[in-house]
PDB file of C-alpha atoms in Angstrom:
ATOM      1  CA  MET A   9       0.728 -17.279 -14.702  1.00  0.00           C
ATOM      2  CA  GLU A  10      -2.722 -17.550 -13.178  1.00  0.00           C
ATOM      3  CA  LYS A  11      -4.236 -15.312 -10.543  1.00  0.00           C
ATOM      4  CA  ILE A  12      -4.490 -17.306  -7.318  1.00  0.00           C
ATOM      5  CA  ALA A  13      -6.231 -14.710  -5.129  1.00  0.00           C
ATOM      6  CA  THR A  14      -7.491 -11.145  -4.790  1.00  0.00           C
ATOM      7  CA  ILE A  15      -6.645  -8.741  -1.996  1.00  0.00           C
ATOM      8  CA  PHE A  16      -9.311  -6.360  -0.732  1.00  0.00           C
ATOM      9  CA  THR A  17      -8.009  -3.188   0.912  1.00  0.00           C
ATOM     10  CA  GLN A  18      -9.087   0.296   2.034  1.00  0.00           C
ATOM     11  CA  PHE A  19      -7.879   2.020  -1.151  1.00  0.00           C
ATOM     12  CA  PRO A  20     -10.374   2.028  -4.062  1.00  0.00           C
ATOM     13  CA  GLU A  21      -7.863   3.887  -6.276  1.00  0.00           C
ATOM     14  CA  LYS A  22      -4.075   4.220  -6.615  1.00  0.00           C
ATOM     15  CA  PHE A  23      -3.759   7.763  -5.307  1.00  0.00           C
ATOM     16  CA  GLY A  24      -2.752   7.880  -1.651  1.00  0.00           C
ATOM     17  CA  ILE A  25      -1.457   4.326  -1.292  1.00  0.00           C
ATOM     18  CA  PRO A  26       1.780   4.225   0.771  1.00  0.00           C
ATOM     19  CA  ARG A  27       4.903   3.846  -1.361  1.00  0.00           C
ATOM     20  CA  GLN A  28       6.050   0.747   0.514  1.00  0.00           C
ATOM     21  CA  SER A  29       4.425  -2.019   2.521  1.00  0.00           C
ATOM     22  CA  GLY A  30       4.683  -1.758   6.304  1.00  0.00           C
ATOM     23  CA  ILE A  31       4.850   2.059   6.384  1.00  0.00           C
ATOM     24  CA  VAL A  32       1.295   2.210   7.762  1.00  0.00           C
ATOM     25  CA  GLU A  33       0.847  -0.878   9.924  1.00  0.00           C
ATOM     26  CA  GLU A  34      -2.790  -0.017  10.700  1.00  0.00           C
ATOM     27  CA  LEU A  35      -3.935  -0.634   7.125  1.00  0.00           C
ATOM     28  CA  GLU A  36      -6.099  -3.732   6.826  1.00  0.00           C
ATOM     29  CA  GLY A  37      -6.354  -6.188   3.964  1.00  0.00           C
ATOM     30  CA  LYS A  38      -8.203  -9.412   3.226  1.00  0.00           C
ATOM     31  CA  ILE A  39      -6.951 -12.053   0.796  1.00  0.00           C
ATOM     32  CA  VAL A  40      -9.567 -14.282  -0.837  1.00  0.00           C
ATOM     33  CA  PHE A  41      -8.399 -17.181  -2.976  1.00  0.00           C
ATOM     34  CA  GLU A  42      -9.782 -18.007  -6.407  1.00  0.00           C
ATOM     35  CA  THR A  43     -11.984 -21.104  -6.456  1.00  0.00           C
ATOM     36  CA  PRO A  44      -9.376 -23.559  -7.860  1.00  0.00           C
ATOM     37  CA  TYR A  45      -6.930 -22.542  -5.114  1.00  0.00           C
ATOM     38  CA  ARG A  46      -9.410 -22.154  -2.242  1.00  0.00           C
ATOM     39  CA  ASN A  47      -8.197 -25.105  -0.255  1.00  0.00           C
ATOM     40  CA  ILE A  48      -7.425 -25.158   3.459  1.00  0.00           C
ATOM     41  CA  ASP A  49      -4.584 -27.605   2.883  1.00  0.00           C
ATOM     42  CA  ALA A  50      -2.793 -24.985   0.755  1.00  0.00           C
ATOM     43  CA  VAL A  51      -2.219 -22.745   3.803  1.00  0.00           C
ATOM     44  CA  ARG A  52      -1.362 -25.516   6.242  1.00  0.00           C
ATOM     45  CA  GLY A  53       1.526 -24.284   8.421  1.00  0.00           C
ATOM     46  CA  LEU A  54       1.228 -20.657   7.300  1.00  0.00           C
ATOM     47  CA  GLU A  55      -0.246 -19.613  10.658  1.00  0.00           C
ATOM     48  CA  GLY A  56       3.191 -20.073  12.191  1.00  0.00           C
ATOM     49  CA  PHE A  57       4.649 -17.129  10.240  1.00  0.00           C
ATOM     50  CA  SER A  58       4.243 -13.507  11.295  1.00  0.00           C
ATOM     51  CA  HIS A  59       4.818 -12.048   7.805  1.00  0.00           C
ATOM     52  CA  ILE A  60       4.278 -13.139   4.227  1.00  0.00           C
ATOM     53  CA  TRP A  61       5.455 -12.017   0.788  1.00  0.00           C
ATOM     54  CA  LEU A  62       2.844 -11.142  -1.815  1.00  0.00           C
ATOM     55  CA  ILE A  63       3.628 -11.223  -5.526  1.00  0.00           C
ATOM     56  CA  TRP A  64       1.035  -9.203  -7.390  1.00  0.00           C
ATOM     57  CA  GLU A  65       0.250  -7.160 -10.490  1.00  0.00           C
ATOM     58  CA  PHE A  66       0.125  -3.376 -10.919  1.00  0.00           C
ATOM     59  CA  SER A  67      -3.252  -4.012 -12.524  1.00  0.00           C
ATOM     60  CA  ALA A  68      -4.350  -0.363 -12.692  1.00  0.00           C
ATOM     61  CA  ASN A  69      -1.298   0.778 -14.662  1.00  0.00           C
ATOM     62  CA  GLU A  70      -1.799   1.810 -18.236  1.00  0.00           C
ATOM     63  CA  GLU A  71       0.280   0.055 -20.855  1.00  0.00           C
ATOM     64  CA  LYS A  72       3.389   2.108 -21.511  1.00  0.00           C
ATOM     65  CA  PRO A  73       6.461   1.447 -23.653  1.00  0.00           C
ATOM     66  CA  PHE A  74       9.527   0.232 -21.793  1.00  0.00           C
ATOM     67  CA  ALA A  75      11.534   3.043 -20.192  1.00  0.00           C
ATOM     68  CA  PRO A  76      14.987   2.144 -18.833  1.00  0.00           C
ATOM     69  CA  THR A  77      14.955   4.961 -16.263  1.00  0.00           C
ATOM     70  CA  VAL A  78      12.389   6.371 -13.809  1.00  0.00           C
ATOM     71  CA  ARG A  79      12.260   9.197 -11.253  1.00  0.00           C
ATOM     72  CA  PRO A  80      12.150   7.728  -7.716  1.00  0.00           C
ATOM     73  CA  PRO A  81      10.252   9.762  -5.081  1.00  0.00           C
ATOM     74  CA  ARG A  82      13.107   9.157  -2.608  1.00  0.00           C
ATOM     75  CA  LEU A  83      15.249  11.493  -4.747  1.00  0.00           C
ATOM     76  CA  GLY A  84      12.576  14.167  -4.986  1.00  0.00           C
ATOM     77  CA  GLY A  85      11.183  12.957  -8.283  1.00  0.00           C
ATOM     78  CA  ASN A  86      13.782  14.906 -10.276  1.00  0.00           C
ATOM     79  CA  THR A  87      16.670  12.432 -10.618  1.00  0.00           C
ATOM     80  CA  ARG A  88      16.533   9.443 -12.941  1.00  0.00           C
ATOM     81  CA  MET A  89      17.625   5.949 -11.922  1.00  0.00           C
ATOM     82  CA  GLY A  90      17.527   2.625 -13.706  1.00  0.00           C
ATOM     83  CA  VAL A  91      14.113   0.995 -13.414  1.00  0.00           C
ATOM     84  CA  TYR A  92      15.641  -2.163 -11.898  1.00  0.00           C
ATOM     85  CA  ALA A  93      17.222  -0.069  -9.120  1.00  0.00           C
ATOM     86  CA  THR A  94      13.776   1.152  -8.045  1.00  0.00           C
ATOM     87  CA  ARG A  95      10.382  -0.057  -6.870  1.00  0.00           C
ATOM     88  CA  SER A  96       8.630   1.861  -9.661  1.00  0.00           C
ATOM     89  CA  PRO A  97       5.252   0.422 -10.716  1.00  0.00           C
ATOM     90  CA  PHE A  98       6.134   1.033 -14.375  1.00  0.00           C
ATOM     91  CA  ARG A  99       8.037  -2.143 -15.177  1.00  0.00           C
ATOM     92  CA  PRO A 100       8.200  -4.526 -18.138  1.00  0.00           C
ATOM     93  CA  ASN A 101       6.032  -7.139 -16.385  1.00  0.00           C
ATOM     94  CA  ARG A 102       4.173  -4.915 -13.890  1.00  0.00           C
ATOM     95  CA  LEU A 103       4.893  -7.256 -10.965  1.00  0.00           C
ATOM     96  CA  GLY A 104       4.872  -5.938  -7.404  1.00  0.00           C
ATOM     97  CA  LEU A 105       6.391  -7.430  -4.259  1.00  0.00           C
ATOM     98  CA  SER A 106       5.122  -6.626  -0.759  1.00  0.00           C
ATOM     99  CA  CYS A 107       5.871  -7.940   2.716  1.00  0.00           C
ATOM    100  CA  VAL A 108       2.820  -7.769   4.991  1.00  0.00           C
ATOM    101  CA  ARG A 109       1.964  -8.964   8.484  1.00  0.00           C
ATOM    102  CA  LEU A 110      -0.278 -12.019   8.645  1.00  0.00           C
ATOM    103  CA  GLU A 111      -2.771 -11.202  11.389  1.00  0.00           C
ATOM    104  CA  ARG A 112      -4.901 -14.329  11.220  1.00  0.00           C
ATOM    105  CA  ILE A 113      -6.384 -16.990   8.956  1.00  0.00           C
ATOM    106  CA  ASP A 114     -10.157 -17.317   8.833  1.00  0.00           C
ATOM    107  CA  TYR A 115     -11.166 -20.953   8.419  1.00  0.00           C
ATOM    108  CA  GLU A 116     -14.902 -20.440   9.056  1.00  0.00           C
ATOM    109  CA  SER A 117     -16.203 -18.036   6.365  1.00  0.00           C
ATOM    110  CA  LYS A 118     -17.794 -19.263   3.137  1.00  0.00           C
ATOM    111  CA  ASP A 119     -14.634 -18.240   1.240  1.00  0.00           C
ATOM    112  CA  ALA A 120     -12.245 -19.946   3.685  1.00  0.00           C
ATOM    113  CA  PRO A 121      -9.373 -19.910   3.993  1.00  0.00           C
ATOM    114  CA  VAL A 122      -9.196 -16.103   4.073  1.00  0.00           C
ATOM    115  CA  LEU A 123      -5.954 -14.365   5.054  1.00  0.00           C
ATOM    116  CA  HIS A 124      -6.234 -11.152   7.078  1.00  0.00           C
ATOM    117  CA  VAL A 125      -3.141  -8.983   6.766  1.00  0.00           C
ATOM    118  CA  SER A 126      -1.934  -5.528   7.799  1.00  0.00           C
ATOM    119  CA  GLY A 127       0.475  -2.980   6.359  1.00  0.00           C
ATOM    120  CA  ALA A 128      -0.432  -3.671   2.728  1.00  0.00           C
ATOM    121  CA  ASP A 129       0.406  -1.143   0.009  1.00  0.00           C
ATOM    122  CA  LEU A 130      -2.023  -2.513  -2.574  1.00  0.00           C
ATOM    123  CA  MET A 131      -5.167  -1.177  -4.200  1.00  0.00           C
ATOM    124  CA  ASP A 132      -8.520  -2.831  -3.543  1.00  0.00           C
ATOM    125  CA  GLY A 133      -9.055  -5.706  -5.968  1.00  0.00           C
ATOM    126  CA  THR A 134      -5.389  -6.258  -6.815  1.00  0.00           C
ATOM    127  CA  PRO A 135      -4.703  -9.732  -8.251  1.00  0.00           C
ATOM    128  CA  LEU A 136      -2.153 -11.922  -6.454  1.00  0.00           C
ATOM    129  CA  TYR A 137       0.017 -14.462  -8.250  1.00  0.00           C
ATOM    130  CA  ASP A 138       1.825 -16.028  -5.326  1.00  0.00           C
ATOM    131  CA  ILE A 139       2.190 -15.992  -1.543  1.00  0.00           C
ATOM    132  CA  LYS A 140       5.363 -17.029   0.257  1.00  0.00           C
ATOM    133  CA  PRO A 141       6.351 -17.017   3.950  1.00  0.00           C
ATOM    134  CA  TYR A 142       8.862 -14.461   5.221  1.00  0.00           C
ATOM    135  CA  VAL A 143      11.706 -16.515   6.664  1.00  0.00           C
ATOM    136  CA  GLU A 144      14.862 -15.830   8.658  1.00  0.00           C
ATOM    137  CA  ALA A 145      17.031 -16.053   5.538  1.00  0.00           C
ATOM    138  CA  ASP A 146      15.228 -12.968   4.194  1.00  0.00           C
ATOM    139  CA  MET A 147      16.888 -10.808   6.852  1.00  0.00           C
ATOM    140  CA  HIS A 148      20.286  -9.386   5.932  1.00  0.00           C
ATOM    141  CA  PRO A 149      21.734  -7.202   8.749  1.00  0.00           C
ATOM    142  CA  ASN A 150      24.660  -5.986   6.628  1.00  0.00           C
ATOM    143  CA  ALA A 151      22.644  -5.104   3.527  1.00  0.00           C
ATOM    144  CA  ARG A 152      23.329  -1.894   1.589  1.00  0.00           C
ATOM    145  CA  PHE A 153      20.458   0.266   0.373  1.00  0.00           C
ATOM    146  CA  GLY A 154      21.924   2.162  -2.567  1.00  0.00           C
ATOM    147  CA  PHE A 155      20.609   5.662  -3.223  1.00  0.00           C
ATOM    148  CA  THR A 156      17.867   5.174  -0.592  1.00  0.00           C
ATOM    149  CA  GLU A 157      20.380   4.836   2.251  1.00  0.00           C
ATOM    150  CA  ASN A 158      20.206   7.695   4.757  1.00  0.00           C
ATOM    151  CA  LYS A 159      17.432   9.283   2.722  1.00  0.00           C
ATOM    152  CA  PRO A 160      14.256   8.566   4.719  1.00  0.00           C
ATOM    153  CA  PHE A 161      11.001  10.118   3.617  1.00  0.00           C
ATOM    154  CA  THR A 162      10.439  13.360   5.509  1.00  0.00           C
ATOM    155  CA  LEU A 163       7.224  13.045   7.492  1.00  0.00           C
ATOM    156  CA  LEU A 164       4.777  15.933   7.288  1.00  0.00           C
ATOM    157  CA  GLU A 165       2.981  17.434  10.251  1.00  0.00           C
ATOM    158  CA  VAL A 166      -0.698  16.548   9.821  1.00  0.00           C
ATOM    159  CA  CYS A 167      -3.096  19.286  10.889  1.00  0.00           C
ATOM    160  CA  ILE A 168      -6.706  18.242  11.326  1.00  0.00           C
ATOM    161  CA  GLU A 169      -9.443  19.994  13.277  1.00  0.00           C
ATOM    162  CA  PRO A 170     -11.104  17.949  16.062  1.00  0.00           C
ATOM    163  CA  ASP A 171     -14.496  17.964  14.320  1.00  0.00           C
ATOM    164  CA  LEU A 172     -12.948  16.536  11.161  1.00  0.00           C
ATOM    165  CA  ALA A 173     -10.935  14.017  13.150  1.00  0.00           C
ATOM    166  CA  LYS A 174     -14.187  12.672  14.601  1.00  0.00           C
ATOM    167  CA  LYS A 175     -15.445  11.941  11.079  1.00  0.00           C
ATOM    168  CA  ALA A 176     -12.505   9.611  10.541  1.00  0.00           C
ATOM    169  CA  GLY A 177     -13.344   7.631  13.684  1.00  0.00           C
ATOM    170  CA  GLY A 178     -11.178   4.552  14.156  1.00  0.00           C
ATOM    171  CA  ARG A 179      -9.513   5.176  10.803  1.00  0.00           C
ATOM    172  CA  LEU A 180      -7.784   8.305  12.111  1.00  0.00           C
ATOM    173  CA  PRO A 181      -4.441   6.707  13.151  1.00  0.00           C
ATOM    174  CA  ALA A 182      -3.977   5.126   9.718  1.00  0.00           C
ATOM    175  CA  LEU A 183      -5.123   8.285   7.942  1.00  0.00           C
ATOM    176  CA  ARG A 184      -2.617  10.416   9.855  1.00  0.00           C
ATOM    177  CA  LYS A 185       0.261   8.146   8.829  1.00  0.00           C
ATOM    178  CA  ILE A 186      -0.854   8.057   5.205  1.00  0.00           C
ATOM    179  CA  LEU A 187      -0.949  11.851   5.009  1.00  0.00           C
ATOM    180  CA  ALA A 188       2.297  12.257   6.967  1.00  0.00           C
ATOM    181  CA  ASN A 189       4.063  10.256   4.257  1.00  0.00           C
ATOM    182  CA  LYS A 190       3.049  12.839   1.605  1.00  0.00           C
ATOM    183  CA  PRO A 191       0.737  10.796  -0.636  1.00  0.00           C
ATOM    184  CA  VAL A 192       1.308  12.974  -3.728  1.00  0.00           C
ATOM    185  CA  PRO A 193       3.972  12.911  -6.469  1.00  0.00           C
ATOM    186  CA  ALA A 194       7.285  14.138  -5.065  1.00  0.00           C
ATOM    187  CA  TYR A 195       7.697  16.765  -7.770  1.00  0.00           C
ATOM    188  CA  GLN A 196       4.391  18.500  -6.937  1.00  0.00           C
ATOM    189  CA  SER A 197       4.841  21.432  -4.554  1.00  0.00           C
ATOM    190  CA  ASP A 198       1.923  23.814  -5.126  1.00  0.00           C
ATOM    191  CA  PRO A 199       0.786  24.854  -1.598  1.00  0.00           C
ATOM    192  CA  ASP A 200      -2.572  26.108  -2.934  1.00  0.00           C
ATOM    193  CA  ARG A 201      -3.532  22.906  -4.711  1.00  0.00           C
ATOM    194  CA  VAL A 202      -6.337  20.919  -3.076  1.00  0.00           C
ATOM    195  CA  TYR A 203      -5.997  17.147  -3.374  1.00  0.00           C
ATOM    196  CA  GLY A 204      -8.715  14.543  -3.003  1.00  0.00           C
ATOM    197  CA  MET A 205      -8.058  11.007  -1.779  1.00  0.00           C
ATOM    198  CA  SER A 206     -10.466   8.093  -1.340  1.00  0.00           C
ATOM    199  CA  PHE A 207      -9.797   5.950   1.720  1.00  0.00           C
ATOM    200  CA  ASP A 208     -12.010   3.323   3.344  1.00  0.00           C
ATOM    201  CA  GLY A 209     -15.337   4.964   2.548  1.00  0.00           C
ATOM    202  CA  LEU A 210     -14.053   8.508   3.075  1.00  0.00           C
ATOM    203  CA  GLU A 211     -13.135  11.297   0.669  1.00  0.00           C
ATOM    204  CA  ILE A 212     -10.270  13.333   2.126  1.00  0.00           C
ATOM    205  CA  LYS A 213      -9.582  16.880   0.927  1.00  0.00           C
ATOM    206  CA  PHE A 214      -6.173  18.282   1.870  1.00  0.00           C
ATOM    207  CA  ARG A 215      -3.388  20.722   1.031  1.00  0.00           C
ATOM    208  CA  ILE A 216       0.363  20.153   1.315  1.00  0.00           C
ATOM    209  CA  THR A 217       3.207  22.567   1.995  1.00  0.00           C
ATOM    210  CA  ALA A 218       6.888  21.777   2.449  1.00  0.00           C
ATOM    211  CA  GLU A 219       6.416  20.616   6.045  1.00  0.00           C
ATOM    212  CA  GLN A 220       2.691  20.266   6.643  1.00  0.00           C
ATOM    213  CA  CYS A 221      -0.462  18.520   5.448  1.00  0.00           C
ATOM    214  CA  GLU A 222      -3.663  20.402   6.251  1.00  0.00           C
ATOM    215  CA  VAL A 223      -6.897  18.405   6.137  1.00  0.00           C
ATOM    216  CA  LEU A 224      -9.675  20.604   4.754  1.00  0.00           C
ATOM    217  CA  ASP A 225     -12.618  18.216   4.763  1.00  0.00           C
ATOM    218  CA  ILE A 226     -13.610  14.610   5.315  1.00  0.00           C
ATOM    219  CA  ILE A 227     -16.710  13.348   3.534  1.00  0.00           C
ATOM    220  CA  GLN A 228     -18.174   9.934   4.258  1.00  0.00           C
ATOM    221  CA  THR A 229     -19.018   8.241   0.964  1.00  0.00           C
ATOM    222  CA  ALA A 230     -19.823   4.751   2.282  1.00  0.00           C
ATOM    223  CA  PRO A 231     -21.018   3.251   5.579  1.00  0.00           C
ATOM    224  CA  ASP A 232     -18.335   2.804   8.232  1.00  0.00           C
ATOM    225  CA  ILE A 233     -17.908  -0.970   8.468  1.00  0.00           C
ATOM    226  CA  HIS A 234     -15.769  -0.490  11.603  1.00  0.00           C
ATOM    227  CA  GLU A 235     -18.663   0.805  13.730  1.00  0.00           C
TER     228      GLU A 235
END
């Protein structure tokens, strides 16, 4: 397989990325095609679809020997399930699958066509191997959801002082949702531990208890491109 494109997102590292696409709709992403595939004809008709599938590589994963079972966060990180019954990033071929909203297609930039998407759960610089439209046949109203059924992620209450909230600016709505979804391993429960997360030019320091995420500091590490 050849890489056809790269997606650029607001997450420079793996830590903090939502566990599934679409959980945080406010997240922005930009897909730039590799030169051999940078052809406007290749996306002809794609503008008529609201969502697209991305097939990509867990490129930041370290090589690990095959493990037939993993510990899904949905079960608290303590129960093992077969790897093929999960969305674990540790897979034989390290392929990921995400459904994202296609916001628009830029036909004018020097890298055109560029796809602008939202709701992506991918790290900045992730290689893409294919893009497919989300079609009506993908919807299955009577589907069963295995061990994930009736086990939604418990959202945390996010506590952030007004002065810190101002530092986040327009990124605050997305940041709140990211933190509410407990962006740490499910098995970690030390209420005194301070975590650090990089997000869209910000370094976020926070603590997590059973029901709450307390933001301790927000440090701007790069210019705010949204201003």
